[in-house]
Coordinates of C-alpha atoms and ligand atoms in Angstrom, one line a residue:
M1 CA 160.3 -132.9 115.1
Q2 CA 157.9 -130.5 113.5
F3 CA 154.5 -129.9 115.1
G4 CA 151.2 -128.5 114.0
I5 CA 149.5 -129.1 110.6
S6 CA 152.7 -128.7 108.5
G7 CA 154.5 -131.1 110.7
L8 CA 151.8 -133.7 110.4
A9 CA 151.6 -133.1 106.6
D10 CA 155.3 -133.9 106.5
R11 CA 154.8 -137.0 108.6
V12 CA 152.1 -138.2 106.3
W13 CA 154.5 -137.7 103.5
Q14 CA 157.3 -139.7 105.2
N15 CA 154.9 -142.6 105.8
L16 CA 153.8 -142.7 102.2
L17 CA 157.3 -142.5 100.9
G18 CA 158.7 -145.1 103.1
R19 CA 157.2 -147.9 105.0
T20 CA 154.2 -150.2 104.9
K21 CA 150.9 -150.1 106.9
T22 CA 150.4 -146.8 105.1
V23 CA 146.6 -146.8 105.0
K24 CA 146.2 -147.5 108.8
R25 CA 148.8 -145.0 109.7
L26 CA 147.3 -142.5 107.3
K27 CA 143.9 -142.9 108.9
K28 CA 145.3 -142.2 112.3
Q29 CA 147.1 -139.2 111.1
I30 CA 144.1 -137.8 109.4
S31 CA 142.0 -138.1 112.6
S32 CA 144.9 -136.5 114.5
L33 CA 145.0 -133.6 112.0
K34 CA 141.2 -133.1 112.3
K35 CA 141.5 -133.1 116.1
E36 CA 144.2 -130.4 115.9
L37 CA 142.1 -128.4 113.6
S38 CA 139.1 -128.4 116.0
T39 CA 141.0 -128.0 119.2
E40 CA 143.8 -125.7 118.3
K41 CA 141.9 -122.5 117.7
K42 CA 145.2 -120.7 117.4
Q43 CA 146.1 -122.7 114.3
S44 CA 145.9 -120.1 111.6
S45 CA 144.5 -120.6 108.1
K46 CA 148.0 -119.6 106.9
N47 CA 149.4 -122.8 108.4
L48 CA 146.7 -124.9 106.9
D49 CA 147.4 -123.3 103.5
A50 CA 151.1 -124.2 103.9
A51 CA 150.2 -127.8 104.8
I52 CA 148.0 -128.1 101.7
K53 CA 150.7 -126.7 99.5
T54 CA 153.1 -129.3 100.9
L55 CA 150.7 -132.1 100.3
K56 CA 149.9 -130.9 96.8
K57 CA 153.7 -130.9 96.0
Q58 CA 153.9 -134.4 97.4
G59 CA 151.0 -135.5 95.2
D60 CA 152.7 -134.0 92.1
Y61 CA 155.9 -135.8 93.0
L62 CA 154.2 -139.2 93.4
V63 CA 152.4 -138.7 90.1
A64 CA 155.7 -138.0 88.4
Q65 CA 157.0 -141.2 89.9
G66 CA 154.0 -143.2 88.7
Q67 CA 152.9 -144.0 92.2
Y68 CA 149.3 -143.3 91.6
E69 CA 147.7 -145.1 94.6
R70 CA 150.0 -143.1 96.9
A71 CA 149.3 -139.9 95.1
E72 CA 145.6 -140.6 95.5
A73 CA 146.0 -141.1 99.3
V74 CA 147.9 -137.8 99.7
L75 CA 145.3 -135.9 97.6
R76 CA 142.5 -137.4 99.6
V77 CA 144.1 -136.0 102.8
I78 CA 143.7 -132.5 101.3
G79 CA 140.1 -133.1 100.7
K80 CA 139.6 -134.1 104.4
L81 CA 141.6 -131.1 105.6
A82 CA 139.9 -128.5 103.4
P83 CA 136.7 -129.9 101.8
Q84 CA 136.1 -126.6 100.0
D85 CA 139.5 -126.4 98.4
T86 CA 139.5 -127.4 94.7
R87 CA 142.9 -126.2 93.7
H88 CA 144.3 -129.8 93.6
F89 CA 141.3 -131.2 91.7
L90 CA 142.9 -131.2 88.3
V91 CA 145.7 -133.5 89.5
F92 CA 143.4 -135.5 91.7
G93 CA 140.9 -136.1 88.8
N94 CA 143.8 -137.1 86.6
V95 CA 145.1 -139.6 89.2
L96 CA 141.6 -141.1 89.5
M97 CA 141.4 -141.6 85.8
L98 CA 144.7 -143.3 85.8
L99 CA 143.3 -145.6 88.4
D100 CA 140.2 -146.4 86.3
K101 CA 137.9 -144.4 88.6
F102 CA 136.2 -142.4 85.9
E103 CA 133.0 -141.7 87.7
E104 CA 134.7 -140.1 90.6
A105 CA 137.0 -138.2 88.3
E106 CA 133.9 -136.8 86.5
K107 CA 132.6 -135.5 89.8
V108 CA 135.9 -134.0 90.8
F109 CA 136.3 -132.1 87.5
R110 CA 132.7 -130.9 87.6
K111 CA 133.2 -129.5 91.1
R112 CA 136.4 -127.7 90.0
L113 CA 134.6 -126.3 86.9
A114 CA 131.7 -125.1 89.1
R115 CA 134.3 -122.8 90.8
D116 CA 136.0 -121.7 87.6
P117 CA 133.9 -122.5 84.4
S118 CA 136.6 -121.0 82.2
D119 CA 139.4 -123.4 83.3
S120 CA 140.3 -125.0 79.9
Q121 CA 142.5 -127.8 81.3
T122 CA 139.9 -129.1 83.7
M123 CA 137.3 -128.9 81.0
T124 CA 139.3 -131.0 78.5
R125 CA 140.0 -133.5 81.3
L126 CA 136.3 -133.7 82.1
A127 CA 135.6 -134.5 78.4
D128 CA 138.3 -137.2 78.8
A129 CA 136.6 -138.7 81.8
L130 CA 133.3 -138.7 79.9
S131 CA 134.9 -140.6 77.1
G132 CA 136.1 -143.2 79.6
L133 CA 132.5 -143.6 80.7
N134 CA 131.3 -143.7 77.0
K135 CA 129.2 -140.6 77.6
H136 CA 130.1 -139.0 74.3
L137 CA 127.0 -136.8 74.0
E138 CA 127.7 -135.4 77.5
A139 CA 131.2 -134.6 76.4
V140 CA 129.8 -132.7 73.5
A141 CA 127.5 -130.7 75.8
V142 CA 130.5 -129.8 78.1
L143 CA 132.6 -128.7 75.2
E144 CA 129.9 -126.7 73.5
Q145 CA 129.0 -125.0 76.8
F146 CA 132.7 -124.1 77.3
M147 CA 133.0 -122.7 73.8
E148 CA 129.9 -120.6 74.3
L149 CA 131.7 -119.0 77.3
T150 CA 135.2 -118.6 75.8
G151 CA 134.7 -118.7 72.1
R152 CA 135.0 -121.3 69.3
E153 CA 138.3 -123.1 68.9
P154 CA 139.3 -125.4 66.1
R155 CA 140.9 -127.8 68.5
L156 CA 137.7 -128.2 70.5
E157 CA 135.5 -128.2 67.4
R158 CA 137.5 -131.2 66.1
R159 CA 137.0 -132.9 69.4
V160 CA 133.2 -132.3 69.3
Q161 CA 133.2 -134.0 65.9
T162 CA 135.1 -137.0 67.2
H163 CA 132.7 -137.4 70.1
L164 CA 129.7 -137.1 67.7
N165 CA 131.3 -139.8 65.5
L166 CA 131.8 -142.1 68.5
A167 CA 128.2 -141.5 69.6
N168 CA 127.1 -142.5 66.1
K169 CA 125.5 -139.1 65.6
P170 CA 127.8 -137.5 63.0
L171 CA 127.3 -134.0 61.8
P172 CA 125.4 -133.7 58.4
E173 CA 128.6 -132.8 56.5
I174 CA 130.3 -135.9 57.9
V175 CA 127.4 -138.1 56.9
A176 CA 127.8 -136.8 53.4
K177 CA 131.5 -137.6 53.4
R178 CA 130.9 -141.0 54.8
D179 CA 128.3 -141.8 52.2
E180 CA 130.5 -140.7 49.3
A181 CA 133.4 -142.7 50.6
T182 CA 131.3 -145.8 51.2
K183 CA 129.8 -145.6 47.7
L184 CA 133.2 -145.3 46.1
L185 CA 134.3 -148.4 47.8
A186 CA 131.3 -150.4 46.7
D187 CA 132.5 -150.0 43.1
A188 CA 136.1 -151.1 43.9
A189 CA 137.5 -154.6 43.6
Q190 CA 136.9 -157.1 46.4
P191 CA 140.0 -157.9 48.6
S192 CA 142.1 -160.9 47.5
E193 CA 142.5 -163.9 49.8
A194 CA 145.9 -162.6 51.1
Q195 CA 144.5 -159.2 51.7
Q196 CA 141.4 -160.6 53.5
E197 CA 143.6 -162.5 55.9
I198 CA 145.3 -159.3 56.9
I199 CA 142.0 -157.4 57.2
D200 CA 140.6 -160.1 59.5
E201 CA 143.7 -160.1 61.7
L202 CA 143.6 -156.3 62.0
R203 CA 139.9 -156.4 63.0
R204 CA 140.6 -159.0 65.7
S205 CA 143.8 -157.6 67.3
G206 CA 144.6 -154.2 65.7
I207 CA 147.9 -155.4 64.0
A208 CA 148.9 -157.6 61.1
I209 CA 152.4 -158.2 59.7
T210 CA 153.0 -159.3 56.2
S211 CA 155.4 -158.6 53.4
C212 CA 155.6 -157.1 49.9
A213 CA 156.4 -160.6 48.6
A214 CA 153.1 -162.0 50.1
L215 CA 151.0 -159.2 48.7
F216 CA 152.7 -158.5 45.3
G217 CA 153.9 -162.1 44.5
S218 CA 156.4 -162.3 41.7
D219 CA 155.9 -158.7 40.5
T220 CA 158.7 -156.9 42.5
S221 CA 158.8 -153.8 40.4
L222 CA 157.1 -151.4 42.8
W223 CA 159.1 -152.7 45.8
D224 CA 162.4 -152.6 43.8
A225 CA 161.8 -148.9 42.8
A226 CA 160.8 -147.9 46.3
K227 CA 163.9 -149.6 47.8
Q228 CA 166.1 -147.9 45.3
E229 CA 164.6 -144.5 46.3
F230 CA 165.1 -145.3 50.0
D231 CA 168.7 -146.2 49.3
R232 CA 169.2 -142.9 47.5
F233 CA 168.0 -141.2 50.6
V234 CA 170.2 -143.0 53.2
Q235 CA 173.2 -142.9 50.9
N236 CA 173.0 -139.1 50.4
N237 CA 176.1 -137.4 51.8
E238 CA 174.3 -134.9 53.9
V239 CA 172.0 -137.6 55.3
V240 CA 175.0 -139.7 56.2
S241 CA 176.7 -136.9 58.0
L242 CA 173.5 -135.9 60.0
A243 CA 173.1 -139.6 60.9
K244 CA 176.6 -139.6 62.2
R245 CA 176.0 -136.5 64.3
I246 CA 172.9 -138.0 65.8
S247 CA 174.8 -141.2 66.7
G248 CA 177.6 -139.2 68.2
S249 CA 175.4 -137.1 70.5
R250 CA 175.3 -138.0 74.2
D251 CA 172.6 -135.4 75.0
F252 CA 170.4 -133.7 72.4
A253 CA 169.5 -131.0 74.9
E254 CA 173.1 -129.9 75.0
D255 CA 173.4 -129.6 71.3
P256 CA 172.5 -126.1 70.0
E257 CA 170.8 -127.5 66.9
F258 CA 169.3 -130.8 68.2
S259 CA 167.8 -129.0 71.2
K260 CA 165.6 -127.0 68.9
V261 CA 164.3 -130.0 66.9
F262 CA 161.1 -131.9 67.9
K263 CA 162.4 -135.3 67.0
P264 CA 166.2 -135.0 67.0
S265 CA 166.7 -138.8 66.7
A266 CA 165.2 -139.0 63.2
V267 CA 166.4 -138.0 59.8
S268 CA 163.4 -137.2 57.5
Y269 CA 163.5 -137.7 53.7
R270 CA 161.4 -134.5 53.3
D271 CA 164.2 -132.3 54.9
F272 CA 166.6 -133.3 52.1
F273 CA 164.4 -134.2 49.0
G274 CA 161.4 -131.9 49.7
E275 CA 157.7 -132.8 49.9
I276 CA 156.8 -136.3 48.8
T277 CA 155.1 -136.3 45.4
I278 CA 153.0 -139.0 43.7
D279 CA 156.0 -139.6 41.4
C280 CA 158.1 -140.9 44.4
P281 CA 158.2 -144.7 44.1
I282 CA 157.4 -145.0 47.8
A283 CA 154.2 -143.1 47.3
K284 CA 153.4 -145.3 44.3
L285 CA 153.8 -148.4 46.5
Y286 CA 151.5 -147.0 49.1
S287 CA 148.8 -146.0 46.6
S288 CA 148.9 -149.4 44.9
P289 CA 145.6 -151.4 45.1
E290 CA 147.5 -154.1 47.1
I291 CA 148.1 -151.8 50.0
L292 CA 145.3 -149.2 49.6
G293 CA 142.8 -152.0 49.2
I294 CA 143.6 -153.3 52.7
A295 CA 143.2 -149.9 54.2
N296 CA 139.9 -149.2 52.4
A297 CA 138.4 -152.6 53.4
Y298 CA 139.6 -152.2 57.0
N299 CA 138.2 -148.6 57.2
E300 CA 135.0 -149.8 55.4
M301 CA 135.2 -146.7 53.2
A302 CA 137.6 -145.2 50.6
S303 CA 140.4 -143.7 52.7
K304 CA 142.7 -140.7 52.5
I305 CA 146.5 -141.1 52.2
R306 CA 148.0 -138.7 54.8
N307 CA 151.2 -137.9 56.6
M308 CA 153.5 -140.1 54.5
T309 CA 156.9 -140.1 56.1
V310 CA 160.2 -141.7 55.1
W311 CA 162.6 -142.0 58.0
L312 CA 166.0 -143.0 59.1
N313 CA 166.6 -143.4 62.8
P314 CA 170.3 -143.8 63.3
P315 CA 171.4 -145.9 66.3
L316 CA 171.8 -143.6 69.4
H317 CA 175.1 -143.1 71.2
P318 CA 175.5 -145.9 73.8
D319 CA 175.7 -143.2 76.5
N320 CA 172.8 -141.1 75.1
V321 CA 171.0 -139.8 78.2
N322 CA 167.8 -138.6 76.5
G323 CA 165.8 -141.9 77.0
R324 CA 162.5 -142.4 75.3
T325 CA 160.6 -139.3 74.4
G326 CA 157.4 -138.4 72.5
S327 CA 156.2 -141.2 70.3
Q328 CA 158.9 -143.5 71.7
L329 CA 156.6 -143.7 74.8
W330 CA 153.3 -145.7 74.9
H331 CA 150.5 -143.7 73.4
R332 CA 147.3 -143.8 71.4
D333 CA 147.2 -141.7 68.2
Q334 CA 144.3 -139.3 68.3
E335 CA 143.3 -138.7 64.6
D336 CA 140.3 -141.0 64.7
S337 CA 138.8 -144.0 66.5
R338 CA 140.2 -146.1 63.6
I339 CA 143.6 -145.1 62.3
L340 CA 145.2 -147.5 59.9
K341 CA 148.9 -147.0 59.4
C342 CA 151.3 -149.0 57.4
F343 CA 155.1 -149.3 58.0
I344 CA 157.3 -150.4 55.2
Y345 CA 160.7 -151.8 56.3
F346 CA 163.6 -151.0 54.0
D347 CA 166.1 -153.0 56.1
D348 CA 165.9 -155.7 58.7
I349 CA 164.4 -154.3 61.9
D350 CA 164.3 -155.7 65.4
E351 CA 164.1 -154.4 68.9
G352 CA 167.7 -153.0 68.7
S353 CA 166.7 -150.9 65.7
G354 CA 163.6 -149.5 67.3
A355 CA 160.9 -151.8 65.9
T356 CA 157.4 -150.6 66.7
D357 CA 156.1 -152.1 69.9
F358 CA 152.4 -152.6 69.9
I359 CA 149.8 -153.9 72.5
K360 CA 147.4 -156.1 70.8
N361 CA 143.7 -155.8 71.5
T362 CA 143.8 -152.2 72.6
S363 CA 142.5 -150.4 69.5
V364 CA 139.0 -149.2 70.5
T365 CA 137.2 -150.8 67.5
C366 CA 139.0 -154.2 67.5
S367 CA 136.8 -157.2 68.4
N368 CA 139.2 -158.6 71.0
L369 CA 139.4 -155.3 73.0
T370 CA 140.7 -156.0 76.5
D371 CA 140.8 -152.7 78.4
L372 CA 140.6 -149.1 77.5
V373 CA 143.3 -148.1 80.0
I374 CA 143.3 -144.5 78.8
P375 CA 140.1 -143.7 76.9
Y376 CA 139.9 -142.4 73.4
P377 CA 139.8 -139.5 72.7
S378 CA 141.9 -138.1 75.4
T379 CA 144.4 -135.3 76.1
S380 CA 146.4 -137.4 78.5
G381 CA 149.4 -137.9 76.3
Y382 CA 151.7 -140.6 77.5
P383 CA 150.6 -142.9 80.3
K384 CA 153.3 -144.4 82.5
E385 CA 154.8 -147.8 81.5
E386 CA 154.0 -149.2 85.0
L387 CA 150.3 -148.4 84.5
I388 CA 150.2 -150.0 81.1
R389 CA 152.1 -153.1 82.3
A390 CA 149.9 -153.5 85.4
K391 CA 146.7 -153.4 83.4
L392 CA 147.3 -155.3 80.2
P393 CA 148.3 -159.0 79.7
E394 CA 152.0 -159.6 79.0
E395 CA 151.3 -161.8 76.0
D396 CA 149.6 -158.9 74.1
F397 CA 152.9 -156.9 74.1
I398 CA 154.6 -157.5 70.7
S399 CA 157.6 -156.1 68.9
A400 CA 156.9 -155.8 65.2
D401 CA 160.3 -157.2 64.1
G402 CA 160.8 -158.0 60.4
K403 CA 163.1 -158.4 57.4
A404 CA 163.5 -155.8 54.7
G405 CA 160.2 -155.8 52.7
T406 CA 158.0 -156.3 55.7
L407 CA 154.7 -154.5 55.9
V408 CA 153.2 -153.8 59.3
F409 CA 149.6 -152.8 59.2
L410 CA 148.4 -151.5 62.5
D411 CA 145.6 -149.4 64.0
T412 CA 147.5 -146.9 66.0
N413 CA 144.4 -146.0 68.0
G414 CA 145.8 -149.0 70.0
F415 CA 148.8 -148.5 72.3
H416 CA 152.2 -148.4 70.5
R417 CA 155.6 -146.8 70.7
G418 CA 158.7 -147.0 68.4
G419 CA 161.8 -145.5 66.9
Y420 CA 164.1 -146.0 69.9
A421 CA 167.0 -147.3 68.0
R422 CA 169.7 -148.4 70.4
E423 CA 171.9 -150.7 68.3
N424 CA 171.1 -150.4 64.6
A425 CA 169.5 -147.9 62.3
R426 CA 165.8 -148.1 61.6
H427 CA 164.9 -147.7 57.9
I428 CA 161.2 -147.1 57.4
A429 CA 158.4 -145.4 55.6
L430 CA 155.1 -144.8 57.3
C431 CA 151.7 -143.8 55.9
T432 CA 148.3 -143.1 57.5
F433 CA 145.1 -144.1 55.8
L434 CA 142.6 -141.8 57.4
R435 CA 138.9 -142.2 57.1
P436 CA 137.5 -139.0 55.4
V437 CA 135.1 -138.7 58.4
S438 CA 138.1 -138.1 60.7
S439 CA 138.4 -134.5 62.0
L440 CA 142.0 -134.4 60.7
A441 CA 141.5 -135.8 57.2
E442 CA 141.3 -132.3 55.6
T443 CA 144.2 -130.7 57.5
S444 CA 146.8 -133.5 57.5
R445 CA 149.7 -133.5 55.1
R446 CA 149.0 -134.9 51.6
V447 CA 151.2 -136.3 48.9
L448 CA 151.7 -133.7 46.1
A449 CA 150.1 -134.5 42.8
S450 CA 149.1 -132.4 39.8
E451 CA 145.8 -132.7 37.9
E452 CA 147.7 -134.3 35.1
Q453 CA 149.4 -136.9 37.3
L454 CA 146.0 -137.7 38.9
R455 CA 144.6 -138.7 35.5
D456 CA 146.7 -141.9 35.6
F457 CA 144.8 -143.2 38.7
D458 CA 141.4 -144.8 39.2
A459 CA 138.7 -143.0 41.2
V460 CA 139.5 -144.7 44.6
S461 CA 143.3 -143.9 44.3
R462 CA 142.5 -140.3 43.3
F463 CA 140.2 -139.9 46.3
A464 CA 143.0 -141.3 48.5
I465 CA 145.7 -138.9 47.2
T466 CA 143.6 -135.7 47.1
Ligands
FE2_501 FE1 151.9 -142.8 67.2

């Protein structure tokens, strides 16, 4: 058995890992640690440092396991042992936020920043904690102060803009953009009954599923042309052979080519047919008044068509070891506090083909909002499945299954994940309808269109495309 502080740190760890009565036992051990510290003068600060390092490692391990309560307990032990030590505060604050303790997280991050005001990671997490507390103007103050110290950064400038939007104090240039986009919409046609139903459902829960048939009625020309274009994509010889290679891979990390790709499980239209232009029938479908009209009404202003993607997710190898990665894990998109996206299904899609999973009532502007879980905006990335499941009602988790021709409108500010095709291929297009007030509306990818092509469109569609 080990003795001294390091030994005790190990025993704390063993207790936390294993058996019950953790809290009682932990309290005993902390008081024992304190006693040792005060009585054993010979205990050197080197030993204390080693013990703290061990506890910190243990905390990291528990966080990686998603055991946030246990991680919190371990990290609190460090605080008791060495109240002046702030090295673990970044992890500690993150854990507190994951446990919904935003106020304490704010204090922890501020203490850490008092030590090192140029610590960028802690600063962004402090801004996250302030978003969780709805203190958007304080977040702006923190970010501005930081940039004064370390220099202006586009990433942080965008974040400032987002907080100002959320605090309802947009920058003057954003107010001008908002007014222009609202005015444009005032002159556009009112939504039809079918569109209004979708808009109402989106506002309530953040998601609405419909179909081209429901929106376009007997006029199937736009859908037919889009489907034909999608078929041209998936039937292309090179696309077929890449899809086969993806389905044959047991481990993307082992493959010299796939290991370099951000999303190795997807085949993108753009990689084979170039940038999407307004002549592409899929782009025409998206810029139709039937679809664009829903986006504009939902966003309450004329919207920008951005990041249009046409994708094939081939089914993964049954023994593929990569698991869910990136957007296949639960997350909130960060482009704006309202981000309307629309999926078009070009084949039947269900859970086996990686249908998008969505948690209703989690988009921050929906009227049924249940729980913020992880605030918006945030740099936290992908919260653990366990945390999401523990906090949100089971009945709100839905899989957006649908037949070919399905349209899924969703506000991806709410929690979602998708594209994990285990059994069948996923054939989809995706488009974002960004509000022009979003900090990313200017920089996100557009559909290509010449001046001449734009002449065929009305003012609202032209605004969307450019
Ligand atoms: Fe996403």
